[in-house]
Every structure is written in C-alpha cells, then in structure tokens.
PDB file of C-alpha atoms and ligand atoms in Angstrom:
ATOM      1  CA  MET A 189      18.118  19.214   9.877  1.00 87.00           C
ATOM      2  CA  LYS A 190      20.190  19.677   6.756  1.00 94.00           C
ATOM      3  CA  PHE A 191      20.718  16.579   4.644  1.00 98.00           C
ATOM      4  CA  ASN A 192      23.443  15.940   2.073  1.00 98.00           C
ATOM      5  CA  TYR A 193      21.989  12.565   1.035  1.00 98.00           C
ATOM      6  CA  PHE A 194      18.768  10.686   1.557  1.00 98.00           C
ATOM      7  CA  ASP A 195      18.479   6.895   1.545  1.00 98.00           C
ATOM      8  CA  ILE A 196      14.730   6.419   1.354  1.00 98.00           C
ATOM      9  CA  HIS A 197      14.650   2.680   2.067  1.00 98.00           C
ATOM     10  CA  SER A 198      16.669   0.778   4.670  1.00 98.00           C
ATOM     11  CA  HIS A 199      16.264  -1.993   7.223  1.00 98.00           C
ATOM     12  CA  LEU A 200      18.717  -1.106  10.010  1.00 98.00           C
ATOM     13  CA  THR A 201      16.317  -2.766  12.450  1.00 98.00           C
ATOM     14  CA  GLU A 202      17.503  -6.190  11.266  1.00 97.00           C
ATOM     15  CA  SER A 203      19.198  -8.202  14.003  1.00 97.00           C
ATOM     16  CA  ARG A 204      22.551  -8.230  12.187  1.00 97.00           C
ATOM     17  CA  PHE A 205      22.848  -4.556  13.213  1.00 98.00           C
ATOM     18  CA  ASP A 206      22.280  -5.240  16.927  1.00 98.00           C
ATOM     19  CA  GLY A 207      24.890  -3.331  18.902  1.00 97.00           C
ATOM     20  CA  ILE A 208      26.002  -1.141  15.974  1.00 98.00           C
ATOM     21  CA  ARG A 209      22.723   0.339  14.644  1.00 98.00           C
ATOM     22  CA  ASP A 210      22.870   3.509  16.781  1.00 98.00           C
ATOM     23  CA  ASP A 211      26.522   4.121  15.876  1.00 98.00           C
ATOM     24  CA  ILE A 212      25.646   3.821  12.193  1.00 98.00           C
ATOM     25  CA  ALA A 213      22.794   6.317  12.634  1.00 98.00           C
ATOM     26  CA  LYS A 214      25.121   8.737  14.449  1.00 98.00           C
ATOM     27  CA  GLN A 215      27.774   8.480  11.760  1.00 98.00           C
ATOM     28  CA  MET A 216      25.053   9.070   9.167  1.00 98.00           C
ATOM     29  CA  SER A 217      24.037  12.167  11.077  1.00 98.00           C
ATOM     30  CA  GLN A 218      27.626  13.478  11.005  1.00 98.00           C
ATOM     31  CA  GLU A 219      27.673  12.961   7.244  1.00 98.00           C
ATOM     32  CA  GLY A 220      24.240  14.511   6.755  1.00 98.00           C
ATOM     33  CA  ILE A 221      22.578  11.267   5.665  1.00 98.00           C
ATOM     34  CA  GLY A 222      18.901  10.699   6.345  1.00 98.00           C
ATOM     35  CA  THR A 223      16.975   7.457   5.956  1.00 98.00           C
ATOM     36  CA  ILE A 224      13.546   5.865   6.200  1.00 98.00           C
ATOM     37  CA  SER A 225      13.509   2.657   8.216  1.00 98.00           C
ATOM     38  CA  ILE A 226      11.031   0.287   6.626  1.00 98.00           C
ATOM     39  CA  GLY A 227       8.422  -1.902   8.272  1.00 98.00           C
ATOM     40  CA  THR A 228       7.523  -5.281   6.776  1.00 98.00           C
ATOM     41  CA  ASP A 229       4.960  -6.430   9.365  1.00 98.00           C
ATOM     42  CA  GLN A 230       3.630  -5.237  12.738  1.00 98.00           C
ATOM     43  CA  ALA A 231       6.763  -6.103  14.741  1.00 98.00           C
ATOM     44  CA  GLU A 232       9.138  -4.569  12.175  1.00 98.00           C
ATOM     45  CA  SER A 233       6.946  -1.485  11.827  1.00 98.00           C
ATOM     46  CA  LYS A 234       7.063  -0.937  15.586  1.00 98.00           C
ATOM     47  CA  ALA A 235      10.837  -1.457  15.569  1.00 98.00           C
ATOM     48  CA  ALA A 236      11.243   1.054  12.719  1.00 98.00           C
ATOM     49  CA  VAL A 237       9.232   3.655  14.646  1.00 98.00           C
ATOM     50  CA  ALA A 238      11.207   3.074  17.866  1.00 98.00           C
ATOM     51  CA  PHE A 239      14.500   3.406  15.975  1.00 98.00           C
ATOM     52  CA  ALA A 240      13.311   6.597  14.256  1.00 98.00           C
ATOM     53  CA  HIS A 241      12.489   8.196  17.601  1.00 98.00           C
ATOM     54  CA  LYS A 242      16.116   7.784  18.711  1.00 98.00           C
ATOM     55  CA  HIS A 243      17.632   9.719  15.798  1.00 98.00           C
ATOM     56  CA  PRO A 244      16.679  13.036  14.182  1.00 98.00           C
ATOM     57  CA  ASN A 245      17.873  11.778  10.767  1.00 98.00           C
ATOM     58  CA  VAL A 246      15.794   8.563  10.814  1.00 98.00           C
ATOM     59  CA  PHE A 247      12.113   8.279   9.828  1.00 98.00           C
ATOM     60  CA  ALA A 248       9.790   5.288   9.548  1.00 98.00           C
ATOM     61  CA  SER A 249       7.494   3.616   7.047  1.00 98.00           C
ATOM     62  CA  VAL A 250       4.887   1.219   8.413  1.00 98.00           C
ATOM     63  CA  GLY A 251       3.074  -1.622   6.687  1.00 98.00           C
ATOM     64  CA  GLN A 252       2.994  -5.205   5.527  1.00 98.00           C
ATOM     65  CA  HIS A 253       5.366  -6.665   2.903  1.00 98.00           C
ATOM     66  CA  PRO A 254       3.584  -8.862   0.310  1.00 97.00           C
ATOM     67  CA  VAL A 255       5.509 -12.076   1.066  1.00 95.00           C
ATOM     68  CA  ASP A 256       7.819 -11.595   4.080  1.00 93.00           C
ATOM     69  CA  ASN A 257       5.269 -12.721   6.655  1.00 94.00           C
ATOM     70  CA  ARG A 258       2.424 -14.475   4.869  1.00 93.00           C
ATOM     71  CA  SER A 259       0.583 -15.401   8.072  1.00 93.00           C
ATOM     72  CA  GLU A 260      -0.115 -11.787   9.027  1.00 96.00           C
ATOM     73  CA  SER A 261      -2.822  -9.669   7.438  1.00 95.00           C
ATOM     74  CA  PHE A 262      -3.047  -5.875   7.532  1.00 97.00           C
ATOM     75  CA  ASP A 263      -4.824  -4.692  10.678  1.00 98.00           C
ATOM     76  CA  PRO A 264      -5.881  -1.066  10.145  1.00 98.00           C
ATOM     77  CA  VAL A 265      -6.702  -0.654  13.852  1.00 98.00           C
ATOM     78  CA  PHE A 266      -3.145  -1.567  14.869  1.00 98.00           C
ATOM     79  CA  TYR A 267      -1.604   0.709  12.228  1.00 98.00           C
ATOM     80  CA  GLN A 268      -3.925   3.632  12.932  1.00 98.00           C
ATOM     81  CA  LYS A 269      -2.950   3.561  16.598  1.00 98.00           C
ATOM     82  CA  LEU A 270       0.747   3.352  15.691  1.00 98.00           C
ATOM     83  CA  LEU A 271       0.352   6.272  13.304  1.00 98.00           C
ATOM     84  CA  ASP A 272      -1.676   8.441  15.667  1.00 98.00           C
ATOM     85  CA  GLU A 273       0.916   7.995  18.404  1.00 98.00           C
ATOM     86  CA  ASN A 274       3.929   8.604  16.130  1.00 98.00           C
ATOM     87  CA  SER A 275       2.702  10.820  13.321  1.00 97.00           C
ATOM     88  CA  ASN A 276       5.822  13.033  13.546  1.00 96.00           C
ATOM     89  CA  LYS A 277       8.038  10.076  12.539  1.00 98.00           C
ATOM     90  CA  ILE A 278       5.880   7.957  10.209  1.00 98.00           C
ATOM     91  CA  VAL A 279       6.221   9.247   6.656  1.00 98.00           C
ATOM     92  CA  SER A 280       4.817   6.480   4.444  1.00 98.00           C
ATOM     93  CA  VAL A 281       2.905   3.198   4.210  1.00 98.00           C
ATOM     94  CA  GLY A 282       4.706   0.006   3.242  1.00 97.00           C
ATOM     95  CA  GLU A 283       6.615  -1.656   2.002  1.00 98.00           C
ATOM     96  CA  CYS A 284       3.522  -3.045   0.359  1.00 98.00           C
ATOM     97  CA  GLY A 285       2.621  -4.235  -3.117  1.00 98.00           C
ATOM     98  CA  LEU A 286       2.811  -7.419  -5.164  1.00 98.00           C
ATOM     99  CA  ASP A 287       5.580 -10.006  -5.410  1.00 98.00           C
ATOM    100  CA  TYR A 288       5.043 -12.674  -8.077  1.00 97.00           C
ATOM    101  CA  TYR A 289       8.692 -13.678  -8.204  1.00 95.00           C
ATOM    102  CA  TRP A 290       8.874 -15.948  -5.154  1.00 92.00           C
ATOM    103  CA  PRO A 291       5.476 -17.662  -5.602  1.00 93.00           C
ATOM    104  CA  LYS A 292       6.315 -18.378  -9.269  1.00 94.00           C
ATOM    105  CA  LYS A 293       9.716 -19.736  -8.244  1.00 93.00           C
ATOM    106  CA  ASP A 294       7.884 -22.134  -5.920  1.00 93.00           C
ATOM    107  CA  ILE A 295       5.864 -23.404  -8.887  1.00 93.00           C
ATOM    108  CA  GLU A 296       9.050 -23.892 -10.918  1.00 92.00           C
ATOM    109  CA  ALA A 297      10.529 -25.872  -8.036  1.00 94.00           C
ATOM    110  CA  GLY A 298       7.411 -28.079  -7.875  1.00 94.00           C
ATOM    111  CA  LYS A 299       6.570 -26.748  -4.415  1.00 94.00           C
ATOM    112  CA  SER A 300       3.200 -25.296  -5.412  1.00 92.00           C
ATOM    113  CA  SER A 301       0.673 -25.253  -8.243  1.00 93.00           C
ATOM    114  CA  GLU A 302      -0.910 -22.669 -10.548  1.00 92.00           C
ATOM    115  CA  SER A 303      -4.086 -22.767  -8.475  1.00 94.00           C
ATOM    116  CA  ASP A 304      -2.025 -22.054  -5.345  1.00 93.00           C
ATOM    117  CA  PHE A 305      -0.660 -19.049  -7.217  1.00 95.00           C
ATOM    118  CA  LYS A 306      -4.163 -17.807  -7.974  1.00 95.00           C
ATOM    119  CA  GLN A 307      -4.987 -17.913  -4.281  1.00 96.00           C
ATOM    120  CA  GLU A 308      -1.695 -16.304  -3.338  1.00 96.00           C
ATOM    121  CA  LYS A 309      -2.340 -13.510  -5.815  1.00 97.00           C
ATOM    122  CA  GLU A 310      -5.763 -12.862  -4.282  1.00 97.00           C
ATOM    123  CA  ARG A 311      -4.201 -12.754  -0.823  1.00 97.00           C
ATOM    124  CA  GLN A 312      -1.566 -10.256  -1.958  1.00 98.00           C
ATOM    125  CA  ILE A 313      -4.061  -8.019  -3.751  1.00 98.00           C
ATOM    126  CA  GLU A 314      -6.328  -7.842  -0.702  1.00 98.00           C
ATOM    127  CA  LEU A 315      -3.339  -7.060   1.537  1.00 98.00           C
ATOM    128  CA  PHE A 316      -2.182  -4.355  -0.864  1.00 98.00           C
ATOM    129  CA  GLU A 317      -5.609  -2.764  -1.340  1.00 98.00           C
ATOM    130  CA  SER A 318      -6.198  -2.436   2.379  1.00 98.00           C
ATOM    131  CA  GLN A 319      -2.896  -0.546   2.667  1.00 98.00           C
ATOM    132  CA  ILE A 320      -3.776   1.750  -0.230  1.00 98.00           C
ATOM    133  CA  ASP A 321      -7.015   2.615   1.582  1.00 98.00           C
ATOM    134  CA  PHE A 322      -5.061   3.250   4.779  1.00 98.00           C
ATOM    135  CA  ALA A 323      -2.520   5.468   3.025  1.00 98.00           C
ATOM    136  CA  ALA A 324      -5.255   7.461   1.259  1.00 98.00           C
ATOM    137  CA  LYS A 325      -7.231   7.936   4.467  1.00 98.00           C
ATOM    138  CA  ASN A 326      -4.135   9.274   6.200  1.00 98.00           C
ATOM    139  CA  ASN A 327      -2.797  11.193   3.210  1.00 98.00           C
ATOM    140  CA  LEU A 328       0.516   9.288   3.217  1.00 98.00           C
ATOM    141  CA  PRO A 329       2.552   8.130   0.203  1.00 98.00           C
ATOM    142  CA  LEU A 330       2.974   4.431  -0.631  1.00 98.00           C
ATOM    143  CA  MET A 331       6.353   2.702  -0.455  1.00 98.00           C
ATOM    144  CA  LEU A 332       5.831  -0.014  -3.053  1.00 98.00           C
ATOM    145  CA  HIS A 333       7.545  -3.385  -3.242  1.00 98.00           C
ATOM    146  CA  VAL A 334       6.754  -4.708  -6.709  1.00 98.00           C
ATOM    147  CA  ARG A 335       8.597  -7.729  -8.008  1.00 97.00           C
ATOM    148  CA  SER A 336       7.587  -9.279 -11.303  1.00 97.00           C
ATOM    149  CA  PHE A 337       8.356 -12.806 -12.430  1.00 96.00           C
ATOM    150  CA  SER A 338       8.211 -12.151 -16.175  1.00 94.00           C
ATOM    151  CA  ASN A 339       7.072  -9.440 -18.579  1.00 93.00           C
ATOM    152  CA  ALA A 340       6.480  -7.003 -15.725  1.00 95.00           C
ATOM    153  CA  ASP A 341       3.455  -9.078 -14.657  1.00 96.00           C
ATOM    154  CA  ALA A 342       3.286  -7.705 -11.097  1.00 98.00           C
ATOM    155  CA  HIS A 343       3.964  -4.150 -12.298  1.00 98.00           C
ATOM    156  CA  HIS A 344       1.024  -4.245 -14.700  1.00 98.00           C
ATOM    157  CA  ASP A 345      -1.298  -5.525 -11.987  1.00 98.00           C
ATOM    158  CA  VAL A 346      -0.108  -2.775  -9.637  1.00 98.00           C
ATOM    159  CA  PHE A 347      -0.824  -0.154 -12.327  1.00 98.00           C
ATOM    160  CA  GLN A 348      -4.374  -1.494 -12.660  1.00 98.00           C
ATOM    161  CA  ILE A 349      -4.988  -1.610  -8.929  1.00 98.00           C
ATOM    162  CA  LEU A 350      -3.710   1.949  -8.434  1.00 98.00           C
ATOM    163  CA  GLU A 351      -5.849   3.141 -11.333  1.00 98.00           C
ATOM    164  CA  GLN A 352      -8.962   1.561  -9.815  1.00 98.00           C
ATOM    165  CA  LYS A 353      -8.185   2.895  -6.352  1.00 98.00           C
ATOM    166  CA  GLU A 354      -7.641   6.392  -7.717  1.00 98.00           C
ATOM    167  CA  LYS A 355     -11.274   6.424  -8.862  1.00 98.00           C
ATOM    168  CA  GLU A 356     -12.173   6.053  -5.199  1.00 97.00           C
ATOM    169  CA  HIS A 357      -9.490   8.159  -3.510  1.00 98.00           C
ATOM    170  CA  GLY A 358      -8.183  10.589  -6.120  1.00 98.00           C
ATOM    171  CA  LYS A 359      -4.543  10.725  -7.156  1.00 97.00           C
ATOM    172  CA  LEU A 360      -2.291   8.505  -5.044  1.00 98.00           C
ATOM    173  CA  ARG A 361       1.371   9.124  -4.342  1.00 98.00           C
ATOM    174  CA  ALA A 362       3.448   6.006  -4.910  1.00 98.00           C
ATOM    175  CA  ASN A 363       7.128   5.144  -5.129  1.00 98.00           C
ATOM    176  CA  PHE A 364       8.377   1.923  -6.746  1.00 98.00           C
ATOM    177  CA  HIS A 365      11.220   0.912  -4.436  1.00 98.00           C
ATOM    178  CA  PHE A 366      14.292  -1.083  -5.618  1.00 98.00           C
ATOM    179  CA  PHE A 367      13.569  -0.268  -9.225  1.00 98.00           C
ATOM    180  CA  THR A 368      15.579  -2.435 -11.621  1.00 97.00           C
ATOM    181  CA  GLU A 369      13.146  -2.915 -14.520  1.00 97.00           C
ATOM    182  CA  GLY A 370      13.810  -1.722 -18.065  1.00 97.00           C
ATOM    183  CA  PRO A 371      13.015   1.688 -19.580  1.00 98.00           C
ATOM    184  CA  GLU A 372       9.577   0.590 -20.831  1.00 97.00           C
ATOM    185  CA  VAL A 373       8.206  -0.009 -17.337  1.00 98.00           C
ATOM    186  CA  ALA A 374      10.048   3.078 -16.074  1.00 98.00           C
ATOM    187  CA  LYS A 375       8.329   5.247 -18.692  1.00 98.00           C
ATOM    188  CA  GLN A 376       4.903   3.959 -17.663  1.00 98.00           C
ATOM    189  CA  ILE A 377       5.598   4.804 -14.026  1.00 98.00           C
ATOM    190  CA  VAL A 378       6.764   8.278 -15.010  1.00 98.00           C
ATOM    191  CA  ALA A 379       3.719   8.845 -17.241  1.00 98.00           C
ATOM    192  CA  ARG A 380       1.413   7.866 -14.394  1.00 98.00           C
ATOM    193  CA  GLY A 381       3.057  10.460 -12.172  1.00 98.00           C
ATOM    194  CA  TYR A 382       4.689   7.997  -9.762  1.00 98.00           C
ATOM    195  CA  SER A 383       8.348   7.729  -8.834  1.00 98.00           C
ATOM    196  CA  VAL A 384      11.086   5.109  -8.532  1.00 98.00           C
ATOM    197  CA  SER A 385      14.010   4.647  -6.161  1.00 98.00           C
ATOM    198  CA  PHE A 386      17.270   3.228  -7.450  1.00 98.00           C
ATOM    199  CA  PRO A 387      19.269   0.740  -5.343  1.00 98.00           C
ATOM    200  CA  GLY A 388      22.979  -0.173  -5.298  1.00 98.00           C
ATOM    201  CA  VAL A 389      22.314  -2.480  -8.244  1.00 98.00           C
ATOM    202  CA  VAL A 390      22.701   0.515 -10.579  1.00 98.00           C
ATOM    203  CA  THR A 391      26.434   0.560  -9.745  1.00 98.00           C
ATOM    204  CA  PHE A 392      27.097  -2.970 -10.991  1.00 97.00           C
ATOM    205  CA  ALA A 393      24.342  -3.810 -13.512  1.00 97.00           C
ATOM    206  CA  ASP A 394      23.607  -1.885 -16.681  1.00 96.00           C
ATOM    207  CA  LEU A 395      20.508   0.140 -15.838  1.00 98.00           C
ATOM    208  CA  ASP A 396      21.728   3.254 -17.606  1.00 98.00           C
ATOM    209  CA  GLU A 397      18.831   3.338 -20.095  1.00 98.00           C
ATOM    210  CA  THR A 398      16.369   2.982 -17.235  1.00 98.00           C
ATOM    211  CA  ILE A 399      18.013   5.845 -15.328  1.00 98.00           C
ATOM    212  CA  ARG A 400      17.958   8.022 -18.468  1.00 98.00           C
ATOM    213  CA  SER A 401      14.235   7.381 -18.930  1.00 98.00           C
ATOM    214  CA  VAL A 402      13.286   8.785 -15.508  1.00 98.00           C
ATOM    215  CA  PRO A 403      13.312  12.561 -14.922  1.00 98.00           C
ATOM    216  CA  ILE A 404      15.523  13.488 -11.987  1.00 98.00           C
ATOM    217  CA  GLU A 405      12.454  14.957 -10.213  1.00 97.00           C
ATOM    218  CA  GLN A 406      10.779  11.526 -10.164  1.00 98.00           C
ATOM    219  CA  MET A 407      13.568   9.483  -8.593  1.00 98.00           C
ATOM    220  CA  PHE A 408      15.175   8.786  -5.234  1.00 98.00           C
ATOM    221  CA  SER A 409      18.299   7.002  -3.970  1.00 98.00           C
ATOM    222  CA  GLU A 410      18.054   3.999  -1.642  1.00 98.00           C
ATOM    223  CA  THR A 411      20.321   1.246  -0.305  1.00 98.00           C
ATOM    224  CA  ASP A 412      17.693  -1.302   0.823  1.00 98.00           C
ATOM    225  CA  THR A 413      20.178  -1.941   3.654  1.00 98.00           C
ATOM    226  CA  PRO A 414      21.421  -4.637   4.293  1.00 98.00           C
ATOM    227  CA  TYR A 415      20.803  -5.949   0.747  1.00 96.00           C
ATOM    228  CA  ALA A 416      22.506  -5.062  -2.523  1.00 94.00           C
ATOM    229  CA  ALA A 417      25.485  -2.988  -1.361  1.00 97.00           C
ATOM    230  CA  PRO A 418      26.760  -0.747  -4.177  1.00 98.00           C
ATOM    231  CA  ASN A 419      30.233  -0.994  -5.694  1.00 97.00           C
ATOM    232  CA  PRO A 420      32.895  -0.849  -4.258  1.00 97.00           C
ATOM    233  CA  TYR A 421      31.231  -2.471  -1.209  1.00 97.00           C
ATOM    234  CA  ARG A 422      29.587  -5.330  -3.053  1.00 96.00           C
ATOM    235  CA  GLY A 423      29.312  -8.490  -0.928  1.00 94.00           C
ATOM    236  CA  GLN A 424      29.249  -6.576   2.367  1.00 97.00           C
ATOM    237  CA  ASP A 425      26.123  -5.683   4.328  1.00 97.00           C
ATOM    238  CA  ALA A 426      24.888  -2.415   2.897  1.00 98.00           C
ATOM    239  CA  THR A 427      24.328   0.567   5.195  1.00 98.00           C
ATOM    240  CA  PRO A 428      22.882   3.998   4.368  1.00 98.00           C
ATOM    241  CA  LEU A 429      26.468   5.328   4.624  1.00 98.00           C
ATOM    242  CA  MET A 430      27.006   3.899   1.123  1.00 98.00           C
ATOM    243  CA  VAL A 431      24.201   5.872  -0.522  1.00 98.00           C
ATOM    244  CA  SER A 432      26.562   8.413  -2.126  1.00 98.00           C
ATOM    245  CA  GLU A 433      27.797   5.700  -4.530  1.00 98.00           C
ATOM    246  CA  ILE A 434      24.293   5.436  -5.989  1.00 98.00           C
ATOM    247  CA  VAL A 435      23.995   9.211  -6.306  1.00 98.00           C
ATOM    248  CA  LYS A 436      27.394   9.303  -8.024  1.00 98.00           C
ATOM    249  CA  LYS A 437      26.262   6.709 -10.563  1.00 98.00           C
ATOM    250  CA  ILE A 438      23.024   8.555 -11.325  1.00 98.00           C
ATOM    251  CA  ALA A 439      25.032  11.766 -11.831  1.00 98.00           C
ATOM    252  CA  GLN A 440      27.397  10.012 -14.261  1.00 98.00           C
ATOM    253  CA  VAL A 441      24.565   8.537 -16.325  1.00 98.00           C
ATOM    254  CA  LYS A 442      22.513  11.728 -16.320  1.00 98.00           C
ATOM    255  CA  GLU A 443      25.630  13.840 -16.985  1.00 98.00           C
ATOM    256  CA  ILE A 444      24.672  16.217 -14.205  1.00 97.00           C
ATOM    257  CA  ASN A 445      26.976  17.597 -11.518  1.00 97.00           C
ATOM    258  CA  GLU A 446      27.025  15.150  -8.579  1.00 97.00           C
ATOM    259  CA  GLN A 447      26.281  17.764  -5.927  1.00 97.00           C
ATOM    260  CA  ASP A 448      23.279  18.998  -7.872  1.00 98.00           C
ATOM    261  CA  VAL A 449      21.945  15.439  -8.121  1.00 98.00           C
ATOM    262  CA  ALA A 450      22.480  14.910  -4.381  1.00 98.00           C
ATOM    263  CA  LYS A 451      20.620  18.143  -3.616  1.00 98.00           C
ATOM    264  CA  THR A 452      17.733  17.312  -5.937  1.00 98.00           C
ATOM    265  CA  LEU A 453      17.326  13.796  -4.530  1.00 98.00           C
ATOM    266  CA  VAL A 454      17.275  15.163  -0.974  1.00 98.00           C
ATOM    267  CA  LYS A 455      14.675  17.730  -1.981  1.00 98.00           C
ATOM    268  CA  ASN A 456      12.598  15.037  -3.723  1.00 98.00           C
ATOM    269  CA  ALA A 457      12.623  12.913  -0.555  1.00 98.00           C
ATOM    270  CA  GLN A 458      11.747  15.836   1.698  1.00 98.00           C
ATOM    271  CA  ASN A 459       8.836  16.925  -0.499  1.00 98.00           C
ATOM    272  CA  PHE A 460       7.451  13.456  -1.162  1.00 98.00           C
ATOM    273  CA  PHE A 461       7.675  12.193   2.422  1.00 98.00           C
ATOM    274  CA  GLY A 462       7.041  15.563   4.084  1.00 97.00           C
ATOM    275  CA  ILE A 463      10.348  15.599   5.960  1.00 96.00           C
ATOM    276  CA  TYR A 464      11.576  19.008   7.121  1.00 81.00           C
TER     277      TYR A 464
HETATM  278 ZN1   ZN B 722      12.878  -3.331   1.786  1.00 53.82          ZN
END
C-alpha cells in the first residue's frame, strides 16, 4: 500500500481506544497513514499482532518494555512462536532497552535504595540482552526505549551493550524511540549508525538543535499514541492521525519541503522495518 506518513510507534491497543480503535485505523488508511503497534509484554505483544492482522496499514513490534511489567521476563520460546506464526506482520523487537528514570525517581522519593537500583539495573540489562539476541537471531531491528535519569546514563549503557553484542552478532539495527535528548547524544547515535524517532514533543519543546544534528535518512516520525500529542492537540490522547504535525515541524527545522520530508520518512520506515 502507498503511505503518505508513517508513525513508527503507537499503542492503539490500550483500553482507552476500545470501540474506536478500528475506526481510527480505517481513517488512517484513508489518509495513507501507517503505524507500528508496539508490544510491552506478552499480552500487549499478542494484542498488537492481532490488531495488525485486521488492518493493512498496521504492523506490530513484539517484546518486553524495561519497566512496564517488572514481574515478566523475556521468554524466547513464546516470542519465537508468535513470530513464526505472524512473520508477515511482526517488523521489530521491543520496545526494549533501559529505563533509569523511574527507578531513580523511586530512590529520590525514599521508596528504594541504591542497592535496589543495582539489582534493578541487572534485571533490565538481562532483559534487554535476551531481546537483542532474539532480534539478531531473527534478523529484526530493535525498537529501543531508553530513558536516562541524568547525563544520558541509560544511553551510555545502551551504547556499551550494543557494542558488546555486535562483537557476537555483527552490526545491529536499532532505533531510539521517543528521542528527546540533546544534540550530543544524537550525534553519538548517528555516528554509531543507529536512528532516532521524534515524538510530538518536538512541536512544543525546543529540540531544534537535536533535529538539526540528525541526518534526515536516520530519523523517523512517531506519536507514541496515546502519549505526548503534538501541538495543536496537546492535552488530548494522541493518535497516529496527528503524525503530520511532527513531520511539519521537522520540515520547518530542516528547511526542507514538507512533502519531501514526509516521503523520506515513509521510505526510511519501509526500508528499516521491511514494510512493502
Ligand atoms: Zn511506547
């Protein structure tokens, strides 16, 4: 199918969309908008796959979020079966990665200790590494959730882990989803050959320098539906129908014709995720 826009990260499977999710997907189809519905654990991964099967413009990413469901570990047997049965719709692994923000906030609030954090970090790294192995084995790209607490702490650890894993598996394909860090971190991602996806935040926070520091070929647009709706929809639940606002902002900052940016970002998504 022909796409005008691609929102590479959304969660339309959330219960707040019950009863309207299929209408949203159909309207997206009329407007030529594609999306990847993101799994955060086994149940959400299955839901993303089921939703993707109902709509030609919806695809799925399967995996385990670093902090959303801390009681579940990554079961490669479950995910391999899911992938083998739905390989035409599953285009990436994740969202997976490291999130130091929430565990560090718990320490600040007196709810946990530094030694708890050490343990939590070990848990997250193990969870992440098993998904890197799974992605490499199946030749799928990684949809990364990386949230630092300070000084890009989680980002630097992710760089190290990917570097180590590349010694084992060869070059990995990885996208840093919801990218809102500064140009320094952006430049490191670019230099390592990875990509970033920009959320609605770019329309209301000053991330212009960050956007300028990433070549158009190494970026994507995303809404992270239902979070972080772009201007002028701020405060509402985001949907992939709003993705053009993010493309418009990127075009303004990059000083490139908006339609050309839209086309390039669609092409980036199709190449990276193997969607045709
Ligand atoms: Zn997400």
